[in-house]
Amino acid sequence: MFTFHPSLTTLGAGTSPLFYRTGRETPSMKLLPKALLGLLLLSFTWNISQADMLTSEVIFGSGNTNENFTVSRSNGIEIGMRAKTRYPTPSNSDQSGSLGYSLNEGDYYFANPTDASQPLRGSWNLDWSVNSDYLGTSGDVLSAYDYELAISFAPESGMGAAPSIDFDPLFPINDNWYGTNSTPNGGGQVGNKSPFAFALDDLNNVAQNSTNVGFFGFFPNPADVSTPGIYTIVLSVLENDVVLASNQINVYAGVNPPVAVPEPTSMAIFGLGALGLIGGAARKRMKRNRESSPA
């Protein structure tokens, strides 16, 4: 699954070391490896391969802009998902920015699970997009692959319903919107009208939709949609039961989200800044040693 966590990269065989020693160690050689190796590894290994825009346009409905998606790309396949405010006033973003939160990639936040105007629906919608040929080079249409959308819920209190469901979002009878990389905004063909989804799968490489956890009986008791908790949503593309691409988002509904990690650029700047500061200290130390040494 495409959860985007930084991983520690180690130097492999044939890789030039960051620091090397020849002969007697100078003060700078002693100082730099101990103080900076961790910082440099940290600054060079934060690589988050995500974007907030789809390669295609948003082709379903109207008023839906191409932004705030969590996007993964693998094997020529692109998967995009976002959680956006649906009630009381629709928007193309979650509520994290307006409420002062800076979230990790793939996390979305809503202050309340539901809204009084629609108590049996989530206050948010899930927008998803699958593109079987985002590069426009393979010619693969949607019917070349299988699909699975998995949603699980963990209530904040640890008590009550904790449902989960997985299904094929491109099942033959659906109301998805279909198109290609060049389909304009809102210009997709809907799958519940002729020529219908099973035929559109053979003609297109993009399928999208917007849904709500209150729509399809996700909770055994519909009123449970008002329970605060965390939704984990994973969309995968498979071929012969082998996962070729996958993406995951986490929706915090009525639950405080985790603190965001530093941005990769910030981490690199921090590491380089520390390199300059400590390198300067090393040079000063070397100068003092030379000045105090006998000629």
Coordinates of C-alpha atoms in Angstrom, one line a residue:
M1 CA 0.0 0.0 0.0
F2 CA 1.1 3.5 -0.7
T3 CA 1.6 4.9 2.7
F4 CA 4.3 7.5 2.4
H5 CA 6.8 7.1 5.3
P6 CA 10.4 8.2 5.1
S7 CA 12.9 5.3 5.2
L8 CA 16.5 5.4 6.2
T9 CA 18.8 5.0 3.2
T10 CA 22.2 3.4 3.9
L11 CA 25.3 3.4 1.8
G12 CA 25.6 0.4 -0.4
A13 CA 28.4 -1.4 -2.0
G14 CA 30.3 0.8 -4.5
T15 CA 28.8 4.0 -3.0
S16 CA 31.3 6.8 -2.2
P17 CA 31.3 7.4 1.5
L18 CA 30.2 10.8 2.9
F19 CA 33.4 11.0 4.9
Y20 CA 36.7 9.1 4.7
R21 CA 39.9 9.2 6.7
T22 CA 43.5 9.0 5.6
G23 CA 46.3 8.9 8.0
R24 CA 46.0 10.8 11.3
E25 CA 42.6 12.4 12.0
T26 CA 42.4 16.1 12.1
P27 CA 40.0 17.8 14.5
S28 CA 37.5 18.4 11.7
M29 CA 37.6 14.7 10.8
K30 CA 36.6 13.8 14.3
L31 CA 33.9 16.4 14.5
L32 CA 32.1 16.1 11.2
P33 CA 31.2 12.4 11.1
K34 CA 29.8 12.3 14.6
A35 CA 27.8 15.5 14.4
L36 CA 26.6 15.5 10.8
L37 CA 26.2 12.0 9.5
G38 CA 22.8 11.6 11.0
L39 CA 21.7 15.0 9.8
L40 CA 22.9 14.4 6.2
L41 CA 21.3 11.0 6.0
L42 CA 18.1 12.5 7.3
S43 CA 18.1 15.4 4.9
F44 CA 18.9 13.3 1.8
T45 CA 16.3 10.5 2.5
W46 CA 13.0 12.4 2.7
N47 CA 11.6 11.7 -0.7
I48 CA 7.8 11.8 -0.9
S49 CA 6.6 11.0 -4.4
Q50 CA 3.2 12.5 -4.3
A51 CA 1.4 15.3 -6.1
D52 CA -1.8 17.1 -5.4
M53 CA -3.1 17.2 -9.0
L54 CA -4.3 14.4 -11.3
T55 CA -2.8 14.0 -14.7
S56 CA -6.3 14.1 -16.2
E57 CA -8.9 16.7 -15.3
V58 CA -11.6 16.1 -12.7
I59 CA -14.2 14.8 -15.1
F60 CA -17.3 14.2 -12.8
G61 CA -20.0 16.6 -12.0
S62 CA -19.4 20.3 -12.0
G63 CA -17.5 22.8 -9.8
N64 CA -14.8 20.1 -8.9
T65 CA -11.3 21.5 -9.2
N66 CA -8.1 19.5 -9.7
E67 CA -6.4 20.1 -6.4
N68 CA -5.8 18.6 -2.9
F69 CA -5.5 15.0 -4.1
T70 CA -3.1 12.5 -2.7
V71 CA -1.6 10.9 -5.8
S72 CA 0.5 7.8 -6.4
R73 CA 1.9 6.6 -9.7
S74 CA 3.4 3.2 -10.4
N75 CA 3.7 0.9 -13.5
G76 CA 2.1 3.5 -15.7
I77 CA -1.0 3.6 -13.4
E78 CA -2.1 6.7 -11.4
I79 CA -4.4 6.6 -8.4
G80 CA -5.7 9.8 -6.8
M81 CA -7.9 10.3 -3.7
R82 CA -9.0 13.2 -1.6
A83 CA -11.5 13.8 1.2
K84 CA -13.3 17.1 0.8
T85 CA -16.0 19.0 2.7
R86 CA -19.5 18.1 1.6
Y87 CA -21.7 19.6 4.3
P88 CA -22.8 22.2 5.2
T89 CA -21.0 24.0 2.4
P90 CA -19.3 22.0 -0.3
S91 CA -15.6 22.7 -1.1
N92 CA -12.7 21.0 -2.8
S93 CA -10.6 20.8 0.4
D94 CA -10.9 19.5 3.9
Q95 CA -11.0 21.7 7.0
S96 CA -7.4 21.4 8.1
G97 CA -6.2 24.7 6.6
S98 CA -9.1 26.8 7.9
L99 CA -8.7 25.3 11.4
G100 CA -5.0 25.9 11.6
Y101 CA -3.7 22.3 11.0
S102 CA -0.7 21.4 8.9
L103 CA -1.1 17.7 8.0
N104 CA 1.0 14.9 6.7
E105 CA 0.6 13.9 3.0
G106 CA -2.5 11.7 2.7
D107 CA -4.2 12.9 5.9
Y108 CA -7.5 14.9 5.9
Y109 CA -9.4 16.5 8.8
F110 CA -13.0 17.4 9.5
A111 CA -14.0 18.9 12.8
N112 CA -17.3 17.0 12.9
P113 CA -18.2 13.5 11.5
T114 CA -21.6 14.8 10.3
D115 CA -23.5 18.0 9.9
A116 CA -27.0 18.8 11.3
S117 CA -28.3 19.4 7.8
Q118 CA -27.6 15.7 6.8
P119 CA -27.2 13.7 10.1
L120 CA -27.1 10.3 8.3
R121 CA -24.3 11.3 5.9
G122 CA -20.6 12.1 6.6
S123 CA -19.7 15.7 6.5
W124 CA -17.1 14.8 3.9
N125 CA -17.0 13.1 0.5
L126 CA -14.3 10.7 -0.9
D127 CA -13.2 11.6 -4.4
W128 CA -11.2 9.0 -6.2
S129 CA -9.6 8.6 -9.6
V130 CA -8.0 5.7 -11.4
N131 CA -6.0 6.2 -14.6
S132 CA -4.7 3.0 -16.3
D133 CA -2.4 4.9 -18.7
Y134 CA -1.5 8.3 -17.2
L135 CA 1.6 8.5 -19.4
G136 CA -0.4 7.9 -22.5
T137 CA 2.0 5.4 -23.8
S138 CA 0.8 1.9 -22.9
G139 CA -2.7 2.1 -24.5
D140 CA -4.1 0.2 -21.5
V141 CA -7.8 0.8 -20.9
L142 CA -9.5 0.3 -17.6
S143 CA -10.7 -3.2 -18.4
A144 CA -7.1 -4.4 -18.5
Y145 CA -7.0 -4.5 -14.7
D146 CA -8.9 -5.3 -11.6
Y147 CA -9.7 -2.8 -8.8
E148 CA -10.3 -2.8 -5.1
L149 CA -11.5 -0.1 -2.8
A150 CA -11.1 -0.9 1.0
I151 CA -12.5 1.3 3.7
S152 CA -12.1 0.7 7.4
F153 CA -13.2 2.7 10.5
A154 CA -11.7 2.9 13.9
P155 CA -13.9 4.8 16.5
E156 CA -12.1 7.3 18.7
S157 CA -13.4 5.7 21.9
G158 CA -12.4 2.2 20.8
M159 CA -16.0 1.2 21.5
G160 CA -18.9 0.7 19.1
A161 CA -19.0 -0.3 15.5
A162 CA -15.7 -0.6 13.6
P163 CA -16.9 -1.7 10.2
S164 CA -14.8 -2.4 7.1
I165 CA -15.6 -3.0 3.5
D166 CA -13.8 -3.8 0.3
F167 CA -15.4 -3.9 -3.2
D168 CA -14.7 -3.3 -6.8
P169 CA -15.5 0.4 -7.5
L170 CA -15.6 -0.4 -11.3
F171 CA -18.2 -3.1 -11.0
P172 CA -20.2 -3.5 -14.3
I173 CA -23.2 -1.4 -13.1
N174 CA -22.1 1.9 -11.6
D175 CA -22.5 5.6 -11.9
N176 CA -18.7 6.4 -12.3
W177 CA -17.6 9.0 -14.8
Y178 CA -15.4 7.8 -17.6
G179 CA -12.9 9.6 -19.9
T180 CA -9.3 10.0 -21.1
N181 CA -6.3 12.1 -20.3
S182 CA -7.8 14.8 -22.6
T183 CA -11.4 14.8 -21.3
P184 CA -12.2 18.4 -20.1
N185 CA -13.3 19.3 -16.6
G186 CA -16.8 17.8 -15.9
G187 CA -16.8 16.2 -19.4
G188 CA -16.8 12.5 -18.5
Q189 CA -19.5 10.0 -19.5
V190 CA -21.5 8.6 -16.7
G191 CA -21.6 4.8 -16.4
N192 CA -25.4 4.5 -15.7
K193 CA -26.3 5.7 -19.1
S194 CA -25.7 4.2 -22.6
P195 CA -23.2 2.8 -23.5
F196 CA -23.0 2.0 -19.8
A197 CA -20.0 1.2 -17.6
F198 CA -19.1 -2.3 -18.9
A199 CA -18.6 -0.8 -22.4
L200 CA -16.9 2.4 -21.2
D201 CA -14.3 0.3 -19.4
D202 CA -13.1 -0.9 -22.8
L203 CA -13.0 2.6 -24.3
N204 CA -11.3 4.8 -21.6
N205 CA -8.4 4.9 -19.2
V206 CA -9.8 7.2 -16.6
A207 CA -12.6 6.5 -14.1
Q208 CA -13.7 8.8 -11.2
N209 CA -16.4 9.2 -8.7
S210 CA -17.3 11.0 -5.5
T211 CA -19.0 9.1 -2.7
N212 CA -20.0 9.4 1.0
V213 CA -19.8 6.8 3.8
G214 CA -23.5 7.4 4.4
F215 CA -24.5 6.3 0.9
F216 CA -23.9 2.6 0.8
G217 CA -24.7 1.1 4.1
F218 CA -21.2 1.2 5.4
F219 CA -22.4 1.4 9.0
P220 CA -24.8 -1.3 10.3
N221 CA -26.7 1.4 12.1
P222 CA -26.8 4.5 9.8
A223 CA -26.7 6.8 12.8
D224 CA -23.2 5.5 13.6
V225 CA -21.8 7.7 10.9
S226 CA -21.8 10.5 13.5
T227 CA -19.2 8.6 15.6
P228 CA -15.8 10.3 15.8
G229 CA -13.0 8.2 14.4
I230 CA -10.4 7.6 11.8
Y231 CA -11.1 6.2 8.3
T232 CA -8.4 4.3 6.5
I233 CA -9.1 4.2 2.7
V234 CA -7.0 2.2 0.3
L235 CA -7.5 2.0 -3.5
S236 CA -5.5 -0.7 -5.4
V237 CA -5.1 -1.8 -9.0
L238 CA -4.3 -5.4 -9.6
E239 CA -3.4 -7.8 -12.5
N240 CA -3.8 -11.5 -11.9
D241 CA -4.1 -10.8 -8.1
V242 CA -0.8 -8.9 -8.1
V243 CA -1.0 -5.3 -6.9
L244 CA 0.5 -3.0 -9.5
A245 CA -0.4 0.3 -7.8
S246 CA -2.0 1.4 -4.6
N247 CA -2.8 4.5 -2.6
Q248 CA -4.0 5.3 0.9
I249 CA -5.5 8.2 2.7
N250 CA -6.5 8.7 6.3
V251 CA -9.6 10.8 7.3
Y252 CA -9.8 12.2 10.8
A253 CA -13.5 12.9 11.4
G254 CA -14.1 14.6 14.7
V255 CA -10.6 13.4 15.9
N256 CA -7.5 15.6 16.2
P257 CA -5.1 14.7 13.4
P258 CA -1.4 14.0 14.1
V259 CA 1.2 16.7 13.9
A260 CA 2.7 17.1 10.5
V261 CA 6.3 16.0 9.9
P262 CA 8.7 18.7 8.5
E263 CA 8.6 19.2 4.8
P264 CA 11.5 17.5 2.8
T265 CA 12.8 20.9 1.7
S266 CA 12.8 22.2 5.2
M267 CA 14.7 19.1 6.4
A268 CA 17.3 19.5 3.7
I269 CA 17.7 23.2 4.5
F270 CA 18.1 22.3 8.2
G271 CA 20.7 19.7 7.4
L272 CA 22.7 22.1 5.1
G273 CA 22.4 24.9 7.7
A274 CA 23.7 22.7 10.4
L275 CA 26.5 21.6 8.0
G276 CA 27.6 25.3 7.6
L277 CA 27.4 26.0 11.3
I278 CA 29.3 23.0 12.5
G279 CA 31.8 23.2 9.6
G280 CA 32.5 26.8 10.6
A281 CA 33.1 25.6 14.2
A282 CA 35.5 22.9 12.9
R283 CA 37.5 25.5 10.9
K284 CA 37.8 27.8 13.9
R285 CA 38.9 24.9 16.0
M286 CA 41.6 23.9 13.4
K287 CA 42.8 27.6 13.3
R288 CA 43.2 27.7 17.0
N289 CA 45.1 24.5 17.0
R290 CA 47.5 25.7 14.3
E291 CA 48.0 29.0 16.1
S292 CA 48.9 27.3 19.3
S293 CA 51.2 24.7 17.7
P294 CA 55.0 25.3 17.7
A295 CA 56.4 26.5 14.3

